[in-house]
CSV table of C-alpha atoms and ligand atoms in Angstrom, one decimal:
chain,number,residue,atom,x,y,z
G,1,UNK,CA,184.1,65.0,475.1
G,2,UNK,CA,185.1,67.4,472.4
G,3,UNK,CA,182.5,70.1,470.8
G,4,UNK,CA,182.2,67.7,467.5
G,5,UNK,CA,181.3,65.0,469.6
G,6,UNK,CA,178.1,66.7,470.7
G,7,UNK,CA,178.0,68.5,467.2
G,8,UNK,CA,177.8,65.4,465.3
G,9,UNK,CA,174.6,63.8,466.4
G,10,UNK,CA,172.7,66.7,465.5
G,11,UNK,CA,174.6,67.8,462.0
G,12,UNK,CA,173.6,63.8,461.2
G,13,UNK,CA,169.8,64.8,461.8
G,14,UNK,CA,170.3,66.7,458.7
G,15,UNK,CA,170.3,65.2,455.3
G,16,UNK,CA,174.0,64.5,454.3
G,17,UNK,CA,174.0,67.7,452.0
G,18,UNK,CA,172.7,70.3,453.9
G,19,UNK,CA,175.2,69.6,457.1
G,20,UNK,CA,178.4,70.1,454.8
G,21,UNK,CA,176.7,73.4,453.4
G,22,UNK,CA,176.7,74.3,457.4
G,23,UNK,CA,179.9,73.2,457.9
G,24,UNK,CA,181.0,74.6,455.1
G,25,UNK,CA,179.0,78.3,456.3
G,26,UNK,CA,180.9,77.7,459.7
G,27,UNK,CA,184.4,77.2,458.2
G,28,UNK,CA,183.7,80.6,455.9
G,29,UNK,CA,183.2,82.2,459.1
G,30,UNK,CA,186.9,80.8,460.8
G,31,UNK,CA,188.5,82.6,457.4
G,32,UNK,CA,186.9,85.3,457.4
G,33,UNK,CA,188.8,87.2,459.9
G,34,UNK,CA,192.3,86.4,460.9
G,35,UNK,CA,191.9,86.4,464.7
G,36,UNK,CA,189.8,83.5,464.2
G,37,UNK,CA,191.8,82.4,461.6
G,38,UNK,CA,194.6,82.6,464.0
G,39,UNK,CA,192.9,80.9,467.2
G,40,UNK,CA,192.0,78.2,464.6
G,41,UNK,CA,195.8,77.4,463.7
G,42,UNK,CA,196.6,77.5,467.1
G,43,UNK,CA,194.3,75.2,468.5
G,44,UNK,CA,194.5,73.0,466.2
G,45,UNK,CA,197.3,73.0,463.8
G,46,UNK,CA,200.3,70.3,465.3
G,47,UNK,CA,203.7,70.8,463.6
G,48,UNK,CA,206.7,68.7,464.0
G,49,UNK,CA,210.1,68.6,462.0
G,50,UNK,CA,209.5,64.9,461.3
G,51,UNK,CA,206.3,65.3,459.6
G,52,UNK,CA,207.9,67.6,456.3
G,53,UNK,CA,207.3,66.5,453.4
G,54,UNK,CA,209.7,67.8,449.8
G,55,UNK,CA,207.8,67.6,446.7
G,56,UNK,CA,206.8,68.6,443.8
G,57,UNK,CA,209.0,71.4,444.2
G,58,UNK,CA,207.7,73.0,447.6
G,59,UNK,CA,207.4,71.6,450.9
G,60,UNK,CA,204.6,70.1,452.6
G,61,UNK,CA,204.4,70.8,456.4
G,62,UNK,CA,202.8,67.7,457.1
G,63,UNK,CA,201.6,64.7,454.6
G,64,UNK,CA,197.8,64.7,455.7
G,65,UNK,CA,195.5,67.0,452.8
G,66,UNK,CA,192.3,67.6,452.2
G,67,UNK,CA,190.8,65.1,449.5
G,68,UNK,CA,189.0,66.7,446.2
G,69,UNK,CA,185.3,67.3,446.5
G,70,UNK,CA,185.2,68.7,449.8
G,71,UNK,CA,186.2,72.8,448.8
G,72,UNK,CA,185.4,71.9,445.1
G,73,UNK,CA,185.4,75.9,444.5
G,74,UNK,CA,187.6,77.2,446.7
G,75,UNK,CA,185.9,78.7,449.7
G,76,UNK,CA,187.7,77.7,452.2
G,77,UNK,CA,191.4,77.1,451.8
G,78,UNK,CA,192.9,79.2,454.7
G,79,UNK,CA,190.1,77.7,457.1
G,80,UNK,CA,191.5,73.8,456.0
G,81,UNK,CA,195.0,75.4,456.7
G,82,UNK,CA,194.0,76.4,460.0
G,83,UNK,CA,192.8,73.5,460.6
G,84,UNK,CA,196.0,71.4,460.3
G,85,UNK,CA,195.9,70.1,457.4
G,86,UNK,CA,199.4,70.2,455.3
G,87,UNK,CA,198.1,71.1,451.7
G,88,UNK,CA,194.9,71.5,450.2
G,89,UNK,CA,193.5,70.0,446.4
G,90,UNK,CA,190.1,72.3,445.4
G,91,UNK,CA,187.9,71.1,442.6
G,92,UNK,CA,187.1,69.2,440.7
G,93,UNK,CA,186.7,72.6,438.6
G,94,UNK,CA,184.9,72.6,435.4
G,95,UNK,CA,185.1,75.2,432.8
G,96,UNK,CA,181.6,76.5,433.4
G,97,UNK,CA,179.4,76.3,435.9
G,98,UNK,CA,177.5,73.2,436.5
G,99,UNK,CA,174.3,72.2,438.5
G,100,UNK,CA,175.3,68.6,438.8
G,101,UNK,CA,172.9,66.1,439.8
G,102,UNK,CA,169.4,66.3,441.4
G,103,UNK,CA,169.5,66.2,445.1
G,104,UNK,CA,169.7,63.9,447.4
G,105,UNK,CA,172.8,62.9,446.1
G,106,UNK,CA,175.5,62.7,449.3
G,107,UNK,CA,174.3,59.8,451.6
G,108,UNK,CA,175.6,58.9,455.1
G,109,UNK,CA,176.3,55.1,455.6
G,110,UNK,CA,177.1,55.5,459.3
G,111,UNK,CA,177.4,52.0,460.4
G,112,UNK,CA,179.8,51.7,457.1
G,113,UNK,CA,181.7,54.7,458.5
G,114,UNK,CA,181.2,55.6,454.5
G,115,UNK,CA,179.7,57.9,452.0
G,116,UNK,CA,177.8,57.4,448.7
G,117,UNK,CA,177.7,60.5,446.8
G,118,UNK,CA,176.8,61.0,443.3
G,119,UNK,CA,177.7,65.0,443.4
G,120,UNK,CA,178.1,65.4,439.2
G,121,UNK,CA,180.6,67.8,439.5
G,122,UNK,CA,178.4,70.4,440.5
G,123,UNK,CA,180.5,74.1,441.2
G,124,UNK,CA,181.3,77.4,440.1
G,125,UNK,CA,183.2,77.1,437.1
G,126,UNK,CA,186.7,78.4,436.5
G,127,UNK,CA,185.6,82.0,436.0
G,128,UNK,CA,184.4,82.2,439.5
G,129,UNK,CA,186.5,80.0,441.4
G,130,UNK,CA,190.5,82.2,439.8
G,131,UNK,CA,188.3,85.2,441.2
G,132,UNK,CA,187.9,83.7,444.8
G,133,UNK,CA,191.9,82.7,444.7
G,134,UNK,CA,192.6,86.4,443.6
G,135,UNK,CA,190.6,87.9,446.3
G,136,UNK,CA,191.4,85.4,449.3
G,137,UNK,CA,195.0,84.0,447.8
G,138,UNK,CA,195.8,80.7,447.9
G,139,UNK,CA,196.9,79.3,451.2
G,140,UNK,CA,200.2,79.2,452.4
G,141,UNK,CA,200.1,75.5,452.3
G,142,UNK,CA,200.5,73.5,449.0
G,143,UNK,CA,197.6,73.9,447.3
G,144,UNK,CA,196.4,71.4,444.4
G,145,UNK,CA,194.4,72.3,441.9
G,146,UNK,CA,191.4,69.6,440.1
G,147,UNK,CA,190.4,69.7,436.8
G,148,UNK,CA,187.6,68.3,434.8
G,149,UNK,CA,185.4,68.7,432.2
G,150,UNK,CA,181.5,68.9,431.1
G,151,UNK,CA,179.2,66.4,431.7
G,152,UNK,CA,177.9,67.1,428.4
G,153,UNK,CA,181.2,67.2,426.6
G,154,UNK,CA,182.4,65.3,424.0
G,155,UNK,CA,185.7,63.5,423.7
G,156,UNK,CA,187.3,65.8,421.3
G,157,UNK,CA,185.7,69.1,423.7
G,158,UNK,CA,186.9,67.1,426.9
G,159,UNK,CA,190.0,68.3,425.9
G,160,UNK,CA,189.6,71.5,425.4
G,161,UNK,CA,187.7,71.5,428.7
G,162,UNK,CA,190.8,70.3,431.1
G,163,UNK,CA,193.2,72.6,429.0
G,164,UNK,CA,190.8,76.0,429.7
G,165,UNK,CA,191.0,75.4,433.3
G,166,UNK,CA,194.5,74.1,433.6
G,167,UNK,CA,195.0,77.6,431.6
G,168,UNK,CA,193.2,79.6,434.2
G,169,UNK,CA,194.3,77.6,437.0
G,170,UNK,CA,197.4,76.7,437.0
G,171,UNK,CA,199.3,79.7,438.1
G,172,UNK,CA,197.7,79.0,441.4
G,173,UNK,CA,198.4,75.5,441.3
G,174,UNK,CA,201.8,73.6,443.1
G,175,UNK,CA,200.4,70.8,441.4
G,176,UNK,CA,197.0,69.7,439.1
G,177,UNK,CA,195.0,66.9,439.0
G,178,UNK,CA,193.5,65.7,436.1
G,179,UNK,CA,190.9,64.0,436.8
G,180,UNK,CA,189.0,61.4,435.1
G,181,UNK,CA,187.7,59.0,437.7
G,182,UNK,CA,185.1,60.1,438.4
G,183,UNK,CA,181.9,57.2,438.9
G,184,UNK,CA,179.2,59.7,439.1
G,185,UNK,CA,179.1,61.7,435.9
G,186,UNK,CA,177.5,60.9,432.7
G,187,UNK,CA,180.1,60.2,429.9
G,188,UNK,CA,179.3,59.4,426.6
G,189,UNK,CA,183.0,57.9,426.1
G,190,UNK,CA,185.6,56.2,428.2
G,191,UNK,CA,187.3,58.8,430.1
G,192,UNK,CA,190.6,56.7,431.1
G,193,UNK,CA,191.0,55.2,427.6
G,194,UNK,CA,195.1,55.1,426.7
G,195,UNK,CA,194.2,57.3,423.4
G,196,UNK,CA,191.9,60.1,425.3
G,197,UNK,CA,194.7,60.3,428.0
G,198,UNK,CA,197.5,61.1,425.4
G,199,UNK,CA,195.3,63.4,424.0
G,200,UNK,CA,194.8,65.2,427.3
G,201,UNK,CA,198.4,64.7,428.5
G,202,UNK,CA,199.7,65.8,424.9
G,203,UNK,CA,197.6,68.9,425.2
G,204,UNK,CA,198.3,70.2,428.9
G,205,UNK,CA,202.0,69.3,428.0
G,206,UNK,CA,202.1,72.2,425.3
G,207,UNK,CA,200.0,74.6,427.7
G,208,UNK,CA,202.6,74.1,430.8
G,209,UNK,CA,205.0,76.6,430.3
G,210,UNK,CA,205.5,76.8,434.1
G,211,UNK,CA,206.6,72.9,434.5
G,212,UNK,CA,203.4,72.9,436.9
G,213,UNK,CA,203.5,69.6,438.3
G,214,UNK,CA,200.8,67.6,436.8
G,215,UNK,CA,199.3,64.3,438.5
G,216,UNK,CA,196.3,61.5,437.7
G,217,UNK,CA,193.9,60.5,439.9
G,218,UNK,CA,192.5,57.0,439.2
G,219,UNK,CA,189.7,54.6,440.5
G,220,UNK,CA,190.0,52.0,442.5
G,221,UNK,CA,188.0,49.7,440.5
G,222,UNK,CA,190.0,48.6,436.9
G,223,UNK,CA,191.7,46.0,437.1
G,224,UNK,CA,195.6,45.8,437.9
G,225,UNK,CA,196.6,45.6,434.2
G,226,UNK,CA,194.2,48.8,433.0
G,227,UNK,CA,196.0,50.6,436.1
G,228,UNK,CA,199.6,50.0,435.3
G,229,UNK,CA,198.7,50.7,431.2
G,230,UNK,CA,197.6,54.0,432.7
G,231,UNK,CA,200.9,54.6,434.8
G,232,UNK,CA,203.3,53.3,431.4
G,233,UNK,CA,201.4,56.2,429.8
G,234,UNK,CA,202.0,58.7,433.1
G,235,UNK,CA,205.4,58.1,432.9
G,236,UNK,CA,205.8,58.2,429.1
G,237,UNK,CA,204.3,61.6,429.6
G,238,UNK,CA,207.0,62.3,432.3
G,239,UNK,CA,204.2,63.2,434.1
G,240,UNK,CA,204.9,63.8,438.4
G,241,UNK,CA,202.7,61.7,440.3
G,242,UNK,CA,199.3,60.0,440.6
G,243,UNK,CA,196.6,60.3,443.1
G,244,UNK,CA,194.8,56.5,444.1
G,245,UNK,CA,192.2,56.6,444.4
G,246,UNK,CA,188.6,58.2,443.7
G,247,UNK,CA,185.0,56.5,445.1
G,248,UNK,CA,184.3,53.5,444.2
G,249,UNK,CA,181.2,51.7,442.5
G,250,UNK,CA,181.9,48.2,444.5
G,251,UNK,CA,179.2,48.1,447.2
G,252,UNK,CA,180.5,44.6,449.0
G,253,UNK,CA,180.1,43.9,452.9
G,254,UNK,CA,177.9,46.9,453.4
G,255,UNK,CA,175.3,47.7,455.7
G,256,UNK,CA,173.6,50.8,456.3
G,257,UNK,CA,170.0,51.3,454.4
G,258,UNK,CA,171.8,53.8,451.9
G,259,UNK,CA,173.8,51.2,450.2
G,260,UNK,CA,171.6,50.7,447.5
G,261,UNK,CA,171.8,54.7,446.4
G,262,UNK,CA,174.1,54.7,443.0
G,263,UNK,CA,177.4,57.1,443.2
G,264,UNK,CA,180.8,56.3,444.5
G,265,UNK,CA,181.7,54.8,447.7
G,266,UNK,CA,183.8,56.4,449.6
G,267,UNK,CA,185.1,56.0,453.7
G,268,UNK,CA,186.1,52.9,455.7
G,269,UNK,CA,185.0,50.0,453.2
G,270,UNK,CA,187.5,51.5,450.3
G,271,UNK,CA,190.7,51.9,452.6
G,272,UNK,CA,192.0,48.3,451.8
G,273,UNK,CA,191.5,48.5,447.8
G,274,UNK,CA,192.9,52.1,447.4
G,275,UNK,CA,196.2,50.6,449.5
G,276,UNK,CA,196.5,47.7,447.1
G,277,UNK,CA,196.0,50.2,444.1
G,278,UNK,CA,199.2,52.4,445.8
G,279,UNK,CA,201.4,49.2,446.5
G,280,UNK,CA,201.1,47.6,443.2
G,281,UNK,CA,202.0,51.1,441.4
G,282,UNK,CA,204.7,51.8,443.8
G,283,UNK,CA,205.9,48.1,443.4
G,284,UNK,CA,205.6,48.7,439.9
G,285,UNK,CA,207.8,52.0,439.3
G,286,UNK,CA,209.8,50.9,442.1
G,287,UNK,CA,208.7,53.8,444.3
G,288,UNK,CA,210.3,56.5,441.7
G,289,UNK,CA,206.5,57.8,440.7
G,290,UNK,CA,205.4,60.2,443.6
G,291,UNK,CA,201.6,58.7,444.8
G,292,UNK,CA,199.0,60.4,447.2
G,293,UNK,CA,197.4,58.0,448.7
G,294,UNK,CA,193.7,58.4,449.2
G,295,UNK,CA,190.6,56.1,450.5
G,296,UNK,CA,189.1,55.6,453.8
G,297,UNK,CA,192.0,57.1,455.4
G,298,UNK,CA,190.7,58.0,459.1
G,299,UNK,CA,193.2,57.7,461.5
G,300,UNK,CA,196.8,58.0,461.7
G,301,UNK,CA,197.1,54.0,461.2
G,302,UNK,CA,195.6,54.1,458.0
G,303,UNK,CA,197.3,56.7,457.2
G,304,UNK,CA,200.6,54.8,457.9
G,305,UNK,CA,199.4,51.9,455.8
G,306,UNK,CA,199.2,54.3,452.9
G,307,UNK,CA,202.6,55.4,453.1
G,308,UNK,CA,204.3,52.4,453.9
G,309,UNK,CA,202.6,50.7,450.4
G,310,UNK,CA,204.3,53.8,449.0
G,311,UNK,CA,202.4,56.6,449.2
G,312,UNK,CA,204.3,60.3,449.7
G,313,UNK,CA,200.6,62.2,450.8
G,314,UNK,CA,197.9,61.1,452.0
G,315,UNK,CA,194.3,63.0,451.4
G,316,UNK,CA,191.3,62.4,453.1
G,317,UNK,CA,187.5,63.8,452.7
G,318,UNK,CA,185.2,61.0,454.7
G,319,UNK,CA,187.7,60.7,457.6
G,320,UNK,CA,187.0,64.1,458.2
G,321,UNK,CA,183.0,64.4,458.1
G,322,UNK,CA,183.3,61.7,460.2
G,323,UNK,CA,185.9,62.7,462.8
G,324,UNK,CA,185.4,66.6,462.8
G,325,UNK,CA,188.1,69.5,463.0
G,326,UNK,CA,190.7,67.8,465.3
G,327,UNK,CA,191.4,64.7,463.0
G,328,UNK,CA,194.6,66.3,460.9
G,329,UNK,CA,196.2,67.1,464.5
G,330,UNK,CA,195.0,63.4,465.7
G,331,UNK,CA,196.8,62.0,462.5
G,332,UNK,CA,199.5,63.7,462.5
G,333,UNK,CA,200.4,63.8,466.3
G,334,UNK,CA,199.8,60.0,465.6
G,335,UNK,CA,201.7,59.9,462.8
G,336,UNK,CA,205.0,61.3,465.1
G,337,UNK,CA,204.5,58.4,467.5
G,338,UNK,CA,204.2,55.3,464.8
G,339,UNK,CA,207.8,57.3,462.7
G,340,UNK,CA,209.7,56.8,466.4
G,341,UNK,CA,208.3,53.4,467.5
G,342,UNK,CA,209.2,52.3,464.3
G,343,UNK,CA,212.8,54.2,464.4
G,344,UNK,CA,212.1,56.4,461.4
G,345,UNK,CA,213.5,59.8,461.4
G,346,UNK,CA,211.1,61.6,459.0
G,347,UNK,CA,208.1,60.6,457.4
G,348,UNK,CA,210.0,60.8,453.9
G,349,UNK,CA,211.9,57.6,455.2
G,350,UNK,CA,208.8,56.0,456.1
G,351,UNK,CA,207.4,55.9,452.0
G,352,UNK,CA,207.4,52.7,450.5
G,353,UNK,CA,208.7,50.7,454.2
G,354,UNK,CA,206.3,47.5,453.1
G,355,UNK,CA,207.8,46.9,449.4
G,356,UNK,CA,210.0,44.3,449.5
P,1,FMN,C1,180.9,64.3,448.4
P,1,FMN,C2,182.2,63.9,447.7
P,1,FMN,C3,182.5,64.7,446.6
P,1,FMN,C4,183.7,64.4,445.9
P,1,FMN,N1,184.0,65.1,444.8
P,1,FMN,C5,185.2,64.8,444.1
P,1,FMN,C6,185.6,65.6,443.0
P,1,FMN,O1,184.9,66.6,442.7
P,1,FMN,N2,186.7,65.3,442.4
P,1,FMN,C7,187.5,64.3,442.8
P,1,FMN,O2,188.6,64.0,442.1
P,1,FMN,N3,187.2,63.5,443.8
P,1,FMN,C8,186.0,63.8,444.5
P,1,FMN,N4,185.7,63.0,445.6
P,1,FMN,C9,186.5,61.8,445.9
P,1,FMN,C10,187.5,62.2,447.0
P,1,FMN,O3,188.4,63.1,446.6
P,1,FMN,C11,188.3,60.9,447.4
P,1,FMN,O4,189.0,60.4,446.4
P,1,FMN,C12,187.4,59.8,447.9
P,1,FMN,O5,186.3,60.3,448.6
P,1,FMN,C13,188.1,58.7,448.8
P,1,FMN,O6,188.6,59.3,450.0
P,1,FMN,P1,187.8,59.3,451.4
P,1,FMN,O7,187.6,57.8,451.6
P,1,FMN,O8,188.8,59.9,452.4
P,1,FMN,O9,186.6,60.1,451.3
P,1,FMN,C14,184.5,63.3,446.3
P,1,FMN,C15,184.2,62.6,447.4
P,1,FMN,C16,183.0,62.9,448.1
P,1,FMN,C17,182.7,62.0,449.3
């Protein structure tokens, strides 16, 4: 029986919120110092040649990251890395800080092995969180940045929103996520319309000096055609990758009490949909768009799935409430066994096995 085992029951007593602010408290307290730091990494970091991933211009020690939404202002980088985790996306930042929504707003759905959370993009706002990178530095994994913008924005200040903090940001960044996916916050406009995009991708174009990598991160919910509109635009753009996918608003074949609660759906229930989203982009491009592939991942099967449809990455956030600080050394220690039963060298050879 591991020490999450016994853990969990009692952090589930707690309303969904309050036990990742404890978490949270508990993984500030591994980074603080770097013997603990250290004893961290080693008990639970797993490296293994095959598991390397190349891209976006740096290298990934393993393909298993930690999902947006989780460290959405950068608290707790180097405690993720010590945790095993191969690269590490903070945010979504906003420009300024934001309450979000009223609480509760993160629900369990245990027998779902899911989560319902209508956050809002609550955080610190740029300002605070380019401080905490200066003062801690970013990780020695990859780290990806997410960028958003007011709730209360308009269209034409949305802009101006995801070009501040890609300003601020970026130099931190290996890549950045613009995101605009998002279920749970109040938009006056549609976010993922083709014209906004340009706008947004037209804009961050002129700021990125640096040739940051710059990636998408869609829904799984629009329809096939509105997706691969979206990628024609990404790669019009000549823009790196995208990331499928965020929550989703579907609620079908649930049940746990919390299903009614309104947000995005996240865990177990969305695993199938987000793979479907990554196989029919990477069927689309022909595997030449990178993808991280993100949704109910929880194990090193699922993970697998992912990057078989075509995924490079794979992210998770759920997975890991759910299956505590061991589950990036579970994954990828799993991940070693499926590459040689299936006589795959590296991982790398692996992406895109199920397109025909
Ligand atoms: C509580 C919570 C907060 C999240 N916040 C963000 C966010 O700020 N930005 C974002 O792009 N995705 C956010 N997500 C979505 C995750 O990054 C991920 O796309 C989604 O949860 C599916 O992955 P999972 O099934 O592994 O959780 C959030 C998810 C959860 C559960």
């Amino acid at each position: 029986m591991t020490l999450y085992s016994r853990v969990r029951p009692l952090a589930f007593k707690l309303p969904a919120e309050t036990a990742h602010e404890l978490g949270k408290r508990t993984l500030r307290g591994v980074q603080s110092t770097r013997p603990t730091r250290k004893a961290t990494a080693y008990a639970y970091r797993f490296e293994h040649p095959a598991l390397e991933v190349d891209l976006f211009e740096t290298t990934f020690p393993n393909p298993v990251g930690v999902a947006a939404g989780f460290d959405k202002n950068a608290e707790v980088t180097h405690a993720l890395e010590a945790l095993g985790f191969g690269f590490v996306e903070i945010g979504t930042v906003t420009p300024y800080p934001q309450a979000g929504n009223d609480r509760p707003r993160l629900f369990r759905l245990r027998e779902d092995e899911a989560m319902v959370n209508r956050m809002g993009f609550n955080g610190d706002g740029m300002v605070r969180v380019k401080e905490r990178l200066e003062r801690d530095g970013a990780p020695d994994v990859p780290l990806g940045v997410n960028v958003g913008k007011m709730n209360a924005s308009t269209e034409r200040e949305a802009i101006e929103d995801y070009r501040r903090v890609f300003d601020r940001l970026a130099p931190f960044a290996d890549y950045v996520v613009v995101n605009v996916s998002c279920p749970n916050t109040p938009d006056e406009f549609d976010e993922a319309s083709p014209a906004h995009l340009r706008a947004i991708f037209e804009t961050l174009e002129a700021e990125n000096d640096e040739h940051v990598p710059i990636l998408v991160k869609i829904g799984p919910d629009d329809p096939e055609e509105s997706v691969l509109e979206l990628v024609d635009i990404v790669q019009a753009f000549d823009l790196d990758g995208l990331i499928a996918t965020n929550t989703s608003t579907s609620r079908d074949g649930l049940r746990s009490e919390s299903r009614e609660e309104w947000g995005g759906l996240s865990g177990k229930p969305i695993a199938e949909r987000s793979t479907a989203v990554i196989r029919a982009v990477a069927d689309y491009t022909d595997g030449e768009l990178p993808i991280v592939g993100v949704g109910g991942v929880d194990s090193a099967e699922r993970a697998y799935e992912k990057i078989r449809a075509g995924a490079s990455l794979v992210q998770l956030y759920t997975g890991f409430v759910y299956g505590g600080p061991s589950t990036a050394k579970r994954i990828n220690r799993g991940l070693v066994e499926l590459l040689e039963r299936d006589g795959f060298a590296t991982i790398e050879d692996a992406v895109g096995a199920d397109l025909d």
